[in-house]
Amino acid sequence: AMGKGKQRVRVKQVGPKNPAAANPLAGLAVPPEDLIQPPRRGDPSASIPWPITVSAMDTSTFITIYPTYIDSTKTLKQGRRLPAAQAVASPCILDLSDACRSLSLRHVVQPWKGFSRDVESRWYNPGRVKVDLSSANAATKLELLKEIALTIPLMASRKKRVEEKEMKLKMEEEKAKKEAAAAAVPAASGGGTRSSKKKGKGKKKS
């Protein structure tokens, strides 16, 4: 207790001028630009009609086709509709659209629509086409899927995409081999240095 006549002293607490200095772990935070980000998605409502001379189409009676329907690398559970032997390896929305144009099918490309049963394709192979079955020679959706699957491997655009993909994979493999070989050289040279030192010591002792 303080005596009479004495004034109380109020102590003002002052924190650090830099708030980040108060947290010793602040420097370990990962910058936002270094965080893993999912691929950017476009407008799901975007639609591109073909023929391009048409500004809009009524697609209420069109059938829907996702790349997964004819993808030989997908399972029936994921949504593949054709036998694997009749399907195509990893087709994309551009393959579907090019095949539809090759077959003169009225269709609309919706590049950012995702197939709910195939979660992976929703991020890494999005898109679908809505096709006017009345403009096709096929009588059913299944027949049209088979026709599209037969058309895709014959298209020059598809062959070019496959070649570019294979070339990219080959370059990545060669790069990985070179990096592994470069990492192995210091280890091998270091091992030789140790063994030579040991041999030298042995000669001195004798």
Short mmCIF file of C-alpha atoms in Angstrom, two decimals:
data_model
loop_
_atom_site.label_atom_id
_atom_site.label_comp_id
_atom_site.label_asym_id
_atom_site.label_seq_id
_atom_site.Cartn_x
_atom_site.Cartn_y
_atom_site.Cartn_z
CA ALA A 1 0.00 0.00 0.00
CA MET A 2 1.17 3.50 -0.74
CA GLY A 3 1.34 6.20 1.91
CA LYS A 4 -0.76 9.33 1.98
CA GLY A 5 0.38 12.17 -0.22
CA LYS A 6 2.12 9.88 -2.67
CA GLN A 7 0.90 9.80 -6.25
CA ARG A 8 0.37 6.55 -8.09
CA VAL A 9 2.63 5.90 -11.04
CA ARG A 10 1.00 4.42 -14.15
CA VAL A 11 3.35 2.28 -16.21
CA LYS A 12 2.62 2.23 -19.94
CA GLN A 13 3.40 -1.08 -21.62
CA VAL A 14 4.89 -0.69 -25.05
CA GLY A 15 5.01 -3.65 -27.42
CA PRO A 16 7.52 -4.23 -30.21
CA LYS A 17 7.39 -1.79 -33.09
CA ASN A 18 7.43 -4.70 -35.56
CA PRO A 19 4.46 -7.04 -34.81
CA ALA A 20 6.14 -9.87 -36.72
CA ALA A 21 9.05 -9.78 -34.25
CA ALA A 22 6.70 -10.90 -31.49
CA ASN A 23 6.17 -14.24 -33.30
CA PRO A 24 9.45 -16.17 -33.58
CA LEU A 25 7.87 -18.52 -36.17
CA ALA A 26 6.75 -15.71 -38.49
CA GLY A 27 9.85 -16.18 -40.64
CA LEU A 28 8.92 -19.81 -41.30
CA ALA A 29 5.61 -18.95 -42.96
CA VAL A 30 5.35 -20.06 -46.60
CA PRO A 31 4.70 -17.14 -48.98
CA PRO A 32 1.32 -17.32 -50.75
CA GLU A 33 3.00 -17.56 -54.16
CA ASP A 34 4.83 -20.74 -53.06
CA LEU A 35 1.70 -22.56 -51.91
CA ILE A 36 0.30 -25.35 -54.08
CA GLN A 37 -2.54 -23.88 -56.11
CA PRO A 38 -5.10 -25.89 -58.11
CA PRO A 39 -5.29 -25.14 -61.84
CA ARG A 40 -7.27 -22.02 -62.65
CA ARG A 41 -10.72 -22.67 -64.02
CA GLY A 42 -12.64 -20.60 -66.49
CA ASP A 43 -16.30 -19.68 -66.62
CA PRO A 44 -18.36 -22.91 -66.36
CA SER A 45 -21.16 -21.30 -68.34
CA ALA A 46 -18.93 -20.59 -71.36
CA SER A 47 -20.19 -22.20 -74.59
CA ILE A 48 -18.66 -22.21 -78.08
CA PRO A 49 -21.08 -23.27 -80.84
CA TRP A 50 -20.17 -24.94 -84.12
CA PRO A 51 -20.70 -23.93 -86.85
CA ILE A 52 -19.14 -20.70 -85.60
CA THR A 53 -21.50 -18.67 -87.79
CA VAL A 54 -24.24 -19.48 -85.27
CA SER A 55 -24.27 -17.10 -82.32
CA ALA A 56 -26.26 -19.43 -80.03
CA MET A 57 -27.93 -22.83 -80.05
CA ASP A 58 -30.80 -24.40 -78.19
CA THR A 59 -29.03 -27.41 -76.64
CA SER A 60 -32.01 -28.70 -74.66
CA THR A 61 -32.32 -31.73 -76.97
CA PHE A 62 -28.56 -32.25 -77.50
CA ILE A 63 -26.73 -35.23 -76.00
CA THR A 64 -23.77 -34.67 -73.66
CA ILE A 65 -20.37 -36.28 -74.21
CA TYR A 66 -17.43 -36.04 -71.80
CA PRO A 67 -13.89 -37.17 -72.75
CA THR A 68 -14.15 -39.80 -70.00
CA TYR A 69 -16.91 -41.58 -71.95
CA ILE A 70 -14.41 -42.78 -74.58
CA ASP A 71 -11.19 -42.77 -72.50
CA SER A 72 -9.50 -46.18 -72.46
CA THR A 73 -7.46 -45.22 -69.37
CA LYS A 74 -10.63 -44.75 -67.30
CA THR A 75 -12.68 -47.44 -65.60
CA LEU A 76 -16.38 -48.12 -66.01
CA LYS A 77 -16.83 -46.84 -62.46
CA GLN A 78 -15.23 -43.53 -63.46
CA GLY A 79 -17.68 -43.22 -66.35
CA ARG A 80 -16.21 -44.92 -69.42
CA ARG A 81 -19.08 -45.92 -71.74
CA LEU A 82 -17.19 -47.99 -74.34
CA PRO A 83 -15.13 -51.17 -74.01
CA ALA A 84 -11.47 -50.27 -73.47
CA ALA A 85 -10.52 -51.87 -76.80
CA GLN A 86 -12.87 -49.50 -78.66
CA ALA A 87 -11.92 -46.40 -76.66
CA VAL A 88 -9.12 -43.83 -77.08
CA ALA A 89 -6.22 -43.15 -74.72
CA SER A 90 -6.67 -39.87 -72.85
CA PRO A 91 -8.81 -37.87 -75.32
CA CYS A 92 -9.33 -34.18 -74.55
CA ILE A 93 -12.13 -31.75 -75.29
CA LEU A 94 -10.27 -30.55 -78.41
CA ASP A 95 -10.26 -34.12 -79.75
CA LEU A 96 -14.02 -34.37 -79.24
CA SER A 97 -14.66 -31.04 -80.94
CA ASP A 98 -12.34 -31.81 -83.87
CA ALA A 99 -14.05 -35.18 -84.36
CA CYS A 100 -17.48 -33.55 -84.31
CA ARG A 101 -16.40 -31.02 -86.92
CA SER A 102 -14.87 -33.78 -89.03
CA LEU A 103 -18.23 -35.58 -88.92
CA SER A 104 -20.12 -32.30 -89.61
CA LEU A 105 -22.02 -32.54 -86.32
CA ARG A 106 -23.73 -29.47 -84.90
CA HIS A 107 -22.36 -29.14 -81.39
CA VAL A 108 -21.45 -26.80 -78.58
CA VAL A 109 -18.13 -26.93 -76.72
CA GLN A 110 -18.32 -26.18 -73.00
CA PRO A 111 -14.60 -26.16 -72.06
CA TRP A 112 -14.97 -25.76 -68.28
CA LYS A 113 -17.71 -28.22 -67.43
CA GLY A 114 -16.57 -31.08 -65.18
CA PHE A 115 -17.71 -34.68 -65.04
CA SER A 116 -18.85 -35.42 -61.49
CA ARG A 117 -17.95 -39.14 -61.55
CA ASP A 118 -14.36 -38.51 -62.64
CA VAL A 119 -12.95 -36.07 -60.10
CA GLU A 120 -9.46 -36.03 -61.64
CA SER A 121 -10.75 -34.97 -65.05
CA ARG A 122 -12.63 -32.05 -63.52
CA TRP A 123 -9.26 -30.39 -62.84
CA TYR A 124 -6.86 -31.82 -65.42
CA ASN A 125 -9.07 -32.71 -68.39
CA PRO A 126 -12.22 -30.57 -68.13
CA GLY A 127 -14.82 -29.87 -70.76
CA ARG A 128 -17.64 -31.53 -72.63
CA VAL A 129 -19.51 -31.26 -75.90
CA LYS A 130 -23.24 -31.20 -76.42
CA VAL A 131 -24.09 -32.73 -79.80
CA ASP A 132 -27.18 -32.54 -81.96
CA LEU A 133 -27.83 -36.24 -82.57
CA SER A 134 -30.23 -35.39 -85.38
CA SER A 135 -27.25 -34.12 -87.42
CA ALA A 136 -25.43 -37.46 -87.07
CA ASN A 137 -25.65 -40.69 -89.03
CA ALA A 138 -25.71 -42.61 -85.77
CA ALA A 139 -29.12 -43.50 -84.39
CA THR A 140 -28.12 -43.73 -80.73
CA LYS A 141 -25.67 -42.06 -78.37
CA LEU A 142 -23.64 -45.27 -78.03
CA GLU A 143 -23.25 -45.55 -81.82
CA LEU A 144 -22.10 -41.93 -81.95
CA LEU A 145 -19.53 -42.55 -79.20
CA LYS A 146 -18.09 -45.44 -81.22
CA GLU A 147 -17.98 -43.29 -84.37
CA ILE A 148 -16.18 -40.47 -82.55
CA ALA A 149 -13.72 -42.92 -80.98
CA LEU A 150 -12.90 -44.29 -84.45
CA THR A 151 -12.45 -40.79 -85.89
CA ILE A 152 -10.14 -39.28 -83.26
CA PRO A 153 -7.00 -41.42 -83.92
CA LEU A 154 -7.16 -40.56 -87.66
CA MET A 155 -7.13 -36.77 -87.19
CA ALA A 156 -3.93 -34.82 -87.87
CA SER A 157 -4.58 -32.55 -84.89
CA ARG A 158 -4.80 -35.57 -82.57
CA LYS A 159 -1.58 -37.10 -83.96
CA LYS A 160 0.22 -33.79 -83.45
CA ARG A 161 -0.97 -33.53 -79.83
CA VAL A 162 0.12 -37.10 -79.10
CA GLU A 163 3.55 -36.50 -80.65
CA GLU A 164 4.05 -33.30 -78.64
CA LYS A 165 3.03 -35.07 -75.44
CA GLU A 166 5.39 -37.99 -76.08
CA MET A 167 8.24 -35.60 -76.89
CA LYS A 168 7.63 -33.68 -73.68
CA LEU A 169 7.67 -36.89 -71.62
CA LYS A 170 10.86 -38.02 -73.33
CA MET A 171 12.58 -34.70 -72.59
CA GLU A 172 11.52 -34.91 -68.94
CA GLU A 173 12.90 -38.45 -68.68
CA GLU A 174 16.22 -37.42 -70.25
CA LYS A 175 16.45 -34.46 -67.89
CA ALA A 176 15.81 -36.69 -64.89
CA LYS A 177 18.52 -39.15 -66.05
CA LYS A 178 21.06 -36.33 -66.49
CA GLU A 179 20.28 -34.94 -63.04
CA ALA A 180 20.63 -38.41 -61.49
CA ALA A 181 23.94 -38.96 -63.29
CA ALA A 182 25.25 -35.55 -62.20
CA ALA A 183 24.31 -36.29 -58.60
CA ALA A 184 26.08 -39.66 -58.75
CA VAL A 185 29.43 -38.22 -59.96
CA PRO A 186 30.35 -36.33 -56.73
CA ALA A 187 29.42 -39.36 -54.66
CA ALA A 188 31.64 -41.63 -56.75
CA SER A 189 34.58 -39.20 -56.71
CA GLY A 190 34.23 -38.71 -52.97
CA GLY A 191 34.35 -42.45 -52.39
CA GLY A 192 37.54 -42.74 -54.46
CA THR A 193 39.25 -40.01 -52.41
CA ARG A 194 38.55 -41.80 -49.14
CA SER A 195 39.87 -45.12 -50.40
CA SER A 196 43.06 -43.51 -51.75
CA LYS A 197 43.72 -41.85 -48.40
CA LYS A 198 43.30 -45.14 -46.59
CA LYS A 199 45.75 -46.84 -48.99
CA GLY A 200 48.27 -44.07 -48.47
CA LYS A 201 48.11 -44.44 -44.69
CA GLY A 202 48.63 -48.17 -45.05
CA LYS A 203 51.85 -47.67 -47.03
CA LYS A 204 53.26 -45.30 -44.40
CA LYS A 205 52.69 -47.86 -41.65
CA SER A 206 54.57 -50.55 -43.61
#
